[in-house]
Amino acid sequence: MPWSVAPLRFGRSWVVAPDVRTLRARWDRLTATEGAEREALFRPSRARTPSSAVAALPGRRTGTARFARESGPCPEAVRLAYGPFDEQWLLPDHRLIDIARPELWRVADEPQIFAVEQAYVPGPTGTAAAGTGATGHGAAGHGAAGPALLVTAVLPEGRSPAGRPGRIRPLFRRPGGREPNLAPGLLPFLTRRYGHEVDAREWLAWTLAAALPSPAGCRVPLPADPEVWAAGVVLGRELADVQLRGALSGSKPRLPGGRRPYVRAAVPARPEAVTYEAGDETLRLGEGRISPVPPEAWEFRVGGVRVLEQWFAQRTAPAEPGSLEAIGPAGWPQEWTSELLDLVTVLALLGAREPERAAFTAAAGTATREELRAAGVLPVPDRARRPASVLDHQEEGPEGQFALL
């Protein structure tokens, strides 16, 4: 997948929130001010100030006048993958975002799937020993760093929970699911190797099953045995469907055996900490209790960080008094609890399947660089590493001017 994009860089955290109401309140607070007060709340950076002249983001109908003069209504928020498995909301106004990666917005339509390559974390990445302790990861069966590759259907921010930059690799280079973002010659090579037509989605499924982290990026073995490839594709499609919350199968992910996490005690308005009791599989948020929460869900990590702890921290971290970041819900919204229940299910399902990936990450008879060169897959031409031209987007430039692409 030669075309890759670095993470977005917002420059100010108040443009992202777990709920839309918070973003509207922040926008209203900001636009009700003028002059120095607006600038202070805005949080200027080298890339953006209230006086910056900026084009609209592709596909978004937001203002392009300098923000210092903005007095209109809040733009419609868009869903954002703000870190692994944490879907939040973003104000899609280019005047507020330091580096928004417009090339991603141009291809972020319904058929698109973004593969988010996680930053490499040094340390053990093999199968963990049995056990479910807080520092091990035996329940999930994978190394402490977690999976090397994740997928999402919404625009990803692209950083690991620890803040390390990864790479965002769209599956398609053009809107409408056109032109796979694959090295020229790869799909014909795979079709000959495995005896059936291989498409981009099948390739992506295999990478989810087999990708390994390395300092140079994800490594993806290409096995000689077609049966190994087929089994890996089946696993990868199931993993993708869980990560995409059932978008591929049309069925919401559910735990096997009829198990389902429930709220056993209501989450308080201001839970101070999240903890886990392995004995009765209970997740505690202050006085609130959710169970059953399988150990695979609690122990699931990405970039070496426990996902459930990071998700909780994003919603409860203190903010500077008087700042826009300090504007948020008065209590713990019900929708956060619903999202948490869904997240527990997703992580438990993924963690339980993680040991199965070992057979594919160590696939025998993997294709060599010499074979790929002979098939014309390598070296990848420079044009494949650059975004494709998208000429059917009419985009508004600064101060209402038409933008030429």
Short mmCIF file of C-alpha atoms in Angstrom, two decimals:
data_model
loop_
_atom_site.label_atom_id
_atom_site.label_comp_id
_atom_site.label_asym_id
_atom_site.label_seq_id
_atom_site.Cartn_x
_atom_site.Cartn_y
_atom_site.Cartn_z
CA MET A 1 0.00 0.00 0.00
CA PRO A 2 2.53 2.57 -1.21
CA TRP A 3 0.52 5.77 -0.72
CA SER A 4 0.58 6.62 2.96
CA VAL A 5 -0.16 9.79 4.90
CA ALA A 6 1.23 11.02 8.20
CA PRO A 7 -1.17 11.63 11.12
CA LEU A 8 -3.38 14.68 11.32
CA ARG A 9 -2.19 17.44 13.64
CA PHE A 10 -4.93 19.52 15.20
CA GLY A 11 -2.86 22.09 17.08
CA ARG A 12 -5.68 22.58 19.62
CA SER A 13 -7.49 19.79 21.42
CA TRP A 14 -10.82 21.61 21.83
CA VAL A 15 -11.79 20.86 18.20
CA VAL A 16 -12.31 17.20 19.21
CA ALA A 17 -14.82 15.90 21.75
CA PRO A 18 -16.60 12.62 22.59
CA ASP A 19 -20.03 14.25 21.96
CA VAL A 20 -21.45 16.76 19.51
CA ARG A 21 -23.14 18.95 22.15
CA THR A 22 -19.75 19.79 23.63
CA LEU A 23 -18.39 20.93 20.27
CA ARG A 24 -21.40 23.18 19.68
CA ALA A 25 -21.01 24.73 23.14
CA ARG A 26 -17.32 25.40 22.51
CA TRP A 27 -18.04 26.95 19.11
CA ASP A 28 -20.76 29.19 20.57
CA ARG A 29 -18.47 30.30 23.39
CA LEU A 30 -15.66 31.14 20.96
CA THR A 31 -17.77 33.00 18.40
CA ALA A 32 -19.42 35.05 21.17
CA THR A 33 -16.03 36.67 21.85
CA GLU A 34 -13.94 39.18 19.91
CA GLY A 35 -10.38 40.44 19.66
CA ALA A 36 -7.85 39.35 22.27
CA GLU A 37 -10.34 37.15 24.14
CA ARG A 38 -11.15 35.19 20.97
CA GLU A 39 -7.47 34.79 20.18
CA ALA A 40 -6.69 33.49 23.68
CA LEU A 41 -9.50 30.95 23.56
CA PHE A 42 -8.55 29.94 20.02
CA ARG A 43 -5.06 28.84 21.13
CA PRO A 44 -2.99 30.21 18.18
CA SER A 45 -0.12 28.19 16.76
CA ARG A 46 2.48 28.81 14.05
CA ALA A 47 0.12 27.21 11.52
CA ARG A 48 -3.20 28.73 12.60
CA THR A 49 -4.41 31.97 14.18
CA PRO A 50 -7.83 33.64 13.95
CA SER A 51 -6.39 35.68 11.07
CA SER A 52 -5.20 32.74 8.96
CA ALA A 53 -6.53 32.55 5.38
CA VAL A 54 -7.35 28.90 4.67
CA ALA A 55 -9.27 26.92 2.04
CA ALA A 56 -12.24 24.76 3.01
CA LEU A 57 -11.67 21.07 3.59
CA PRO A 58 -12.66 18.89 0.62
CA GLY A 59 -16.33 17.99 0.76
CA ARG A 60 -17.09 20.36 3.66
CA ARG A 61 -19.24 23.49 3.51
CA THR A 62 -17.54 25.61 6.14
CA GLY A 63 -16.56 29.24 6.10
CA THR A 64 -13.35 30.39 4.44
CA ALA A 65 -13.37 33.97 5.73
CA ARG A 66 -10.79 34.64 8.43
CA PHE A 67 -11.98 33.16 11.71
CA ALA A 68 -11.51 36.48 13.46
CA ARG A 69 -14.72 37.55 11.64
CA GLU A 70 -16.65 34.28 12.11
CA SER A 71 -20.10 34.62 13.70
CA GLY A 72 -22.07 31.87 11.96
CA PRO A 73 -23.51 28.60 13.28
CA CYS A 74 -21.39 25.63 14.29
CA PRO A 75 -20.49 23.38 11.35
CA GLU A 76 -21.78 19.83 11.35
CA ALA A 77 -19.34 17.64 13.25
CA VAL A 78 -17.83 14.55 11.62
CA ARG A 79 -16.89 11.22 13.14
CA LEU A 80 -13.18 10.78 13.83
CA ALA A 81 -11.09 7.81 14.92
CA TYR A 82 -9.27 9.69 17.67
CA GLY A 83 -6.83 6.92 18.42
CA PRO A 84 -7.44 3.15 18.25
CA PHE A 85 -11.08 2.15 18.88
CA ASP A 86 -12.02 5.61 20.14
CA GLU A 87 -14.50 7.25 17.80
CA GLN A 88 -15.11 10.87 18.76
CA TRP A 89 -16.30 14.00 16.91
CA LEU A 90 -14.35 16.71 15.09
CA LEU A 91 -15.18 20.25 13.97
CA PRO A 92 -14.28 19.93 10.25
CA ASP A 93 -13.20 23.55 9.83
CA HIS A 94 -9.83 23.93 8.15
CA ARG A 95 -9.29 27.27 9.90
CA LEU A 96 -9.12 25.41 13.22
CA ILE A 97 -6.79 22.55 12.25
CA ASP A 98 -3.04 22.92 11.85
CA ILE A 99 -2.50 19.99 9.46
CA ALA A 100 -5.72 18.34 8.28
CA ARG A 101 -4.34 16.24 5.37
CA PRO A 102 -6.87 17.34 2.69
CA GLU A 103 -5.78 14.46 0.46
CA LEU A 104 -7.43 12.07 2.92
CA TRP A 105 -10.68 14.05 3.02
CA ARG A 106 -10.95 13.80 -0.78
CA VAL A 107 -11.16 10.00 -0.63
CA ALA A 108 -13.02 9.61 2.69
CA ASP A 109 -16.29 8.33 1.26
CA GLU A 110 -18.45 5.29 1.98
CA PRO A 111 -16.43 2.57 0.18
CA GLN A 112 -13.16 3.73 1.75
CA ILE A 113 -11.40 1.81 4.49
CA PHE A 114 -8.34 3.29 6.19
CA ALA A 115 -5.59 0.95 7.34
CA VAL A 116 -3.80 2.62 10.24
CA GLU A 117 -0.29 1.33 10.72
CA GLN A 118 0.63 1.57 14.37
CA ALA A 119 3.97 3.04 15.38
CA TYR A 120 6.61 0.46 16.22
CA VAL A 121 7.09 -0.18 19.94
CA PRO A 122 10.38 -1.93 20.85
CA GLY A 123 10.03 -4.96 23.05
CA PRO A 124 8.56 -8.48 22.93
CA THR A 125 5.94 -9.01 20.27
CA GLY A 126 5.57 -12.76 20.35
CA THR A 127 2.86 -14.83 21.95
CA ALA A 128 2.61 -14.17 25.67
CA ALA A 129 2.62 -16.86 28.28
CA ALA A 130 -0.62 -18.04 29.81
CA GLY A 131 -2.10 -15.85 32.47
CA THR A 132 -4.25 -12.79 32.87
CA GLY A 133 -2.27 -10.57 35.18
CA ALA A 134 -2.29 -6.80 34.87
CA THR A 135 1.17 -6.68 33.34
CA GLY A 136 0.95 -9.74 31.12
CA HIS A 137 -1.19 -10.08 28.08
CA GLY A 138 -1.74 -13.80 28.17
CA ALA A 139 -5.51 -13.61 27.93
CA ALA A 140 -5.28 -11.97 24.57
CA GLY A 141 -2.27 -13.99 23.53
CA HIS A 142 -0.36 -11.23 21.78
CA GLY A 143 2.66 -9.17 22.68
CA ALA A 144 2.54 -6.17 24.96
CA ALA A 145 2.57 -3.71 22.06
CA GLY A 146 -0.64 -5.01 20.45
CA PRO A 147 -1.60 -5.38 16.76
CA ALA A 148 0.51 -3.69 14.11
CA LEU A 149 -2.41 -2.71 11.87
CA LEU A 150 -5.99 -1.56 12.50
CA VAL A 151 -8.79 -0.55 10.12
CA THR A 152 -11.50 2.08 10.36
CA ALA A 153 -14.19 3.43 8.05
CA VAL A 154 -14.05 6.94 9.53
CA LEU A 155 -11.28 9.49 9.13
CA PRO A 156 -8.40 8.46 11.44
CA GLU A 157 -6.24 10.83 13.43
CA GLY A 158 -3.37 8.37 13.01
CA ARG A 159 -1.47 8.41 16.30
CA SER A 160 -1.04 5.62 18.82
CA PRO A 161 -2.42 6.01 22.37
CA ALA A 162 1.09 6.94 23.49
CA GLY A 163 1.20 9.73 20.88
CA ARG A 164 3.58 8.00 18.49
CA PRO A 165 2.93 8.82 14.83
CA GLY A 166 1.91 5.92 12.60
CA ARG A 167 0.95 5.90 8.92
CA ILE A 168 -2.52 6.12 7.39
CA ARG A 169 -2.95 3.98 4.27
CA PRO A 170 -6.26 4.38 2.39
CA LEU A 171 -7.40 1.20 0.65
CA PHE A 172 -8.43 3.20 -2.44
CA ARG A 173 -6.68 6.14 -4.10
CA ARG A 174 -9.83 7.74 -5.56
CA PRO A 175 -13.40 8.35 -4.37
CA GLY A 176 -15.98 5.66 -5.02
CA GLY A 177 -13.65 2.78 -4.19
CA ARG A 178 -11.67 3.27 -7.42
CA GLU A 179 -7.98 2.46 -7.98
CA PRO A 180 -6.69 0.28 -5.14
CA ASN A 181 -3.78 1.73 -3.21
CA LEU A 182 -1.55 -1.23 -4.02
CA ALA A 183 1.77 -1.59 -5.75
CA PRO A 184 1.17 -2.03 -9.50
CA GLY A 185 1.45 -5.71 -10.35
CA LEU A 186 0.67 -6.97 -6.83
CA LEU A 187 -2.89 -8.20 -7.47
CA PRO A 188 -1.94 -10.06 -10.69
CA PHE A 189 0.98 -11.64 -8.80
CA LEU A 190 -1.31 -12.79 -5.97
CA THR A 191 -3.90 -14.05 -8.47
CA ARG A 192 -1.29 -16.29 -10.14
CA ARG A 193 0.14 -17.38 -6.80
CA TYR A 194 -3.15 -18.48 -5.23
CA GLY A 195 -5.11 -19.59 -8.28
CA HIS A 196 -8.06 -17.19 -8.07
CA GLU A 197 -8.67 -13.51 -8.62
CA VAL A 198 -7.47 -11.54 -5.60
CA ASP A 199 -8.90 -8.04 -5.04
CA ALA A 200 -7.93 -5.19 -2.73
CA ARG A 201 -10.33 -6.17 0.05
CA GLU A 202 -8.96 -9.72 0.12
CA TRP A 203 -5.45 -8.29 0.35
CA LEU A 204 -6.47 -6.07 3.26
CA ALA A 205 -8.05 -9.03 5.08
CA TRP A 206 -4.80 -10.98 4.76
CA THR A 207 -2.74 -8.09 6.11
CA LEU A 208 -4.94 -7.86 9.22
CA ALA A 209 -4.32 -11.53 9.89
CA ALA A 210 -0.61 -11.57 9.12
CA ALA A 211 0.93 -8.11 9.63
CA LEU A 212 3.95 -7.96 11.93
CA PRO A 213 5.49 -4.80 13.41
CA SER A 214 9.06 -3.84 12.62
CA PRO A 215 11.18 -0.68 12.91
CA ALA A 216 10.74 -0.19 9.14
CA GLY A 217 6.94 -0.55 9.30
CA CYS A 218 4.49 -3.43 8.93
CA ARG A 219 5.88 -6.61 7.41
CA VAL A 220 3.38 -8.82 5.58
CA PRO A 221 4.44 -12.37 4.63
CA LEU A 222 3.01 -13.88 1.43
CA PRO A 223 2.79 -17.65 1.95
CA ALA A 224 3.34 -20.23 -0.77
CA ASP A 225 0.38 -22.40 0.31
CA PRO A 226 -2.98 -21.19 -1.10
CA GLU A 227 -4.81 -22.88 1.76
CA VAL A 228 -2.84 -20.86 4.31
CA TRP A 229 -3.68 -17.68 2.39
CA ALA A 230 -7.39 -18.61 2.24
CA ALA A 231 -7.55 -19.35 5.98
CA GLY A 232 -5.81 -16.07 6.78
CA VAL A 233 -8.22 -14.14 4.58
CA VAL A 234 -11.18 -15.71 6.43
CA LEU A 235 -9.70 -14.68 9.79
CA GLY A 236 -8.81 -11.21 8.51
CA ARG A 237 -12.32 -10.57 7.22
CA GLU A 238 -13.75 -11.51 10.58
CA LEU A 239 -11.27 -9.23 12.37
CA ALA A 240 -12.10 -6.40 9.95
CA ASP A 241 -15.83 -6.84 10.49
CA VAL A 242 -15.38 -6.58 14.26
CA GLN A 243 -13.17 -3.50 13.98
CA LEU A 244 -15.69 -1.90 11.60
CA ARG A 245 -18.50 -2.68 14.09
CA GLY A 246 -20.30 -5.13 11.80
CA ALA A 247 -20.26 -2.95 8.69
CA LEU A 248 -19.19 -5.85 6.46
CA SER A 249 -21.62 -8.49 7.72
CA GLY A 250 -24.48 -6.16 8.63
CA SER A 251 -24.60 -7.72 12.10
CA LYS A 252 -23.45 -5.95 15.25
CA PRO A 253 -20.56 -7.78 17.00
CA ARG A 254 -21.71 -9.98 19.88
CA LEU A 255 -19.90 -12.18 22.38
CA PRO A 256 -20.33 -15.94 21.91
CA GLY A 257 -22.60 -18.01 24.13
CA GLY A 258 -25.14 -15.24 24.60
CA ARG A 259 -22.82 -13.31 26.95
CA ARG A 260 -23.26 -9.57 27.01
CA PRO A 261 -21.78 -6.83 29.23
CA TYR A 262 -24.38 -5.06 31.35
CA VAL A 263 -24.38 -2.08 33.70
CA ARG A 264 -24.68 -3.60 37.18
CA ALA A 265 -24.34 -0.27 39.01
CA ALA A 266 -24.81 3.12 37.37
CA VAL A 267 -21.71 5.09 36.42
CA PRO A 268 -21.46 8.19 38.64
CA ALA A 269 -21.41 11.71 37.20
CA ARG A 270 -17.66 12.09 37.78
CA PRO A 271 -15.91 8.69 37.97
CA GLU A 272 -12.32 9.24 39.06
CA ALA A 273 -10.73 5.94 38.04
CA VAL A 274 -11.28 2.77 36.05
CA THR A 275 -10.19 -0.58 37.52
CA TYR A 276 -10.72 -4.23 36.73
CA GLU A 277 -11.57 -7.18 38.98
CA ALA A 278 -10.52 -10.33 37.17
CA GLY A 279 -12.25 -12.71 39.60
CA ASP A 280 -15.79 -11.68 38.67
CA GLU A 281 -14.90 -10.00 35.34
CA THR A 282 -16.07 -6.59 36.52
CA LEU A 283 -15.04 -3.21 35.19
CA ARG A 284 -15.36 -0.46 37.79
CA LEU A 285 -15.75 3.21 36.92
CA GLY A 286 -15.78 4.80 40.34
CA GLU A 287 -18.85 3.27 41.99
CA GLY A 288 -20.19 2.12 38.63
CA ARG A 289 -19.89 -1.54 37.67
CA ILE A 290 -20.04 -3.25 34.28
CA SER A 291 -19.86 -7.03 33.83
CA PRO A 292 -19.11 -9.47 32.41
CA VAL A 293 -16.00 -7.90 30.92
CA PRO A 294 -13.75 -10.71 29.62
CA PRO A 295 -10.06 -10.38 30.50
CA GLU A 296 -9.27 -10.19 26.77
CA ALA A 297 -11.06 -6.84 26.67
CA TRP A 298 -9.32 -5.38 29.70
CA GLU A 299 -5.87 -6.57 28.64
CA PHE A 300 -6.16 -5.47 25.00
CA ARG A 301 -3.39 -3.02 24.16
CA VAL A 302 -2.42 -0.94 21.15
CA GLY A 303 1.00 0.67 21.06
CA GLY A 304 1.66 -0.83 24.48
CA VAL A 305 -1.24 1.11 26.06
CA ARG A 306 -4.36 -0.55 27.49
CA VAL A 307 -7.23 0.61 25.27
CA LEU A 308 -9.95 0.75 27.95
CA GLU A 309 -7.80 2.87 30.25
CA GLN A 310 -6.97 5.26 27.41
CA TRP A 311 -10.63 5.52 26.38
CA PHE A 312 -11.60 6.42 29.95
CA ALA A 313 -8.76 8.94 30.31
CA GLN A 314 -9.86 10.77 27.15
CA ARG A 315 -13.23 11.47 28.79
CA THR A 316 -12.16 12.30 32.32
CA ALA A 317 -8.80 14.11 32.07
CA PRO A 318 -8.91 17.51 33.80
CA ALA A 319 -8.76 20.63 31.64
CA GLU A 320 -7.48 24.13 32.27
CA PRO A 321 -10.24 26.21 33.92
CA GLY A 322 -11.65 28.84 31.59
CA SER A 323 -10.37 27.13 28.45
CA LEU A 324 -12.55 25.73 25.68
CA GLU A 325 -11.32 22.26 26.63
CA ALA A 326 -12.98 22.75 30.01
CA ILE A 327 -16.41 22.96 28.37
CA GLY A 328 -17.97 19.50 28.49
CA PRO A 329 -20.87 17.49 29.85
CA ALA A 330 -22.00 18.22 33.41
CA GLY A 331 -22.07 14.48 34.11
CA TRP A 332 -21.38 11.12 32.51
CA PRO A 333 -23.70 10.90 29.43
CA GLN A 334 -25.66 7.72 28.82
CA GLU A 335 -24.26 7.47 25.30
CA TRP A 336 -20.74 7.11 26.72
CA THR A 337 -21.87 4.05 28.64
CA SER A 338 -23.44 2.58 25.50
CA GLU A 339 -20.23 3.19 23.57
CA LEU A 340 -18.23 1.56 26.36
CA LEU A 341 -20.38 -1.57 26.29
CA ASP A 342 -19.86 -1.85 22.54
CA LEU A 343 -16.12 -1.28 22.95
CA VAL A 344 -15.84 -4.06 25.56
CA THR A 345 -17.46 -6.46 23.09
CA VAL A 346 -15.16 -5.42 20.24
CA LEU A 347 -11.98 -5.74 22.29
CA ALA A 348 -13.02 -9.07 23.79
CA LEU A 349 -13.71 -10.55 20.35
CA LEU A 350 -10.43 -9.27 18.91
CA GLY A 351 -8.38 -10.35 21.90
CA ALA A 352 -9.83 -13.86 21.81
CA ARG A 353 -8.83 -14.25 18.14
CA GLU A 354 -5.35 -12.80 18.48
CA PRO A 355 -3.59 -16.15 19.16
CA GLU A 356 -4.86 -17.43 15.81
CA ARG A 357 -2.77 -14.84 13.97
CA ALA A 358 0.49 -16.57 14.96
CA ALA A 359 0.02 -19.20 12.24
CA PHE A 360 -0.14 -16.52 9.56
CA THR A 361 2.49 -14.08 10.82
CA ALA A 362 4.98 -16.96 10.62
CA ALA A 363 3.70 -18.34 7.30
CA ALA A 364 6.18 -20.62 5.52
CA GLY A 365 7.44 -20.12 1.99
CA THR A 366 6.87 -16.38 1.95
CA ALA A 367 7.55 -14.55 -1.30
CA THR A 368 11.01 -13.04 -1.61
CA ARG A 369 12.02 -9.63 -2.89
CA GLU A 370 13.53 -11.32 -5.92
CA GLU A 371 10.17 -12.90 -6.80
CA LEU A 372 8.40 -9.56 -6.39
CA ARG A 373 10.96 -7.82 -8.58
CA ALA A 374 10.58 -10.48 -11.25
CA ALA A 375 6.79 -10.01 -11.16
CA GLY A 376 7.10 -6.24 -11.56
CA VAL A 377 5.76 -5.49 -8.08
CA LEU A 378 9.06 -3.99 -6.94
CA PRO A 379 10.37 -1.37 -7.12
CA VAL A 380 7.21 0.64 -6.57
CA PRO A 381 7.04 3.64 -8.95
CA ASP A 382 7.09 7.08 -7.36
CA ARG A 383 3.66 7.96 -8.79
CA ALA A 384 2.08 5.19 -6.71
CA ARG A 385 3.45 6.78 -3.54
CA ARG A 386 1.73 10.10 -4.26
CA PRO A 387 -2.01 10.86 -3.96
CA ALA A 388 -4.00 10.52 -7.16
CA SER A 389 -5.43 13.59 -8.91
CA VAL A 390 -9.06 14.12 -7.92
CA LEU A 391 -10.51 16.61 -10.39
CA ASP A 392 -14.22 16.25 -9.64
CA HIS A 393 -14.00 18.08 -6.28
CA GLN A 394 -14.96 21.75 -6.35
CA GLU A 395 -13.27 23.21 -3.30
CA GLU A 396 -13.55 26.71 -1.94
CA GLY A 397 -10.32 28.55 -1.32
CA PRO A 398 -9.54 31.30 1.22
CA GLU A 399 -12.02 34.17 1.39
CA GLY A 400 -14.47 32.36 -0.92
CA GLN A 401 -12.16 32.00 -3.90
CA PHE A 402 -12.38 28.89 -6.08
CA ALA A 403 -9.57 26.45 -5.36
CA LEU A 404 -7.67 24.95 -8.30
CA LEU A 405 -6.47 21.39 -7.70
#
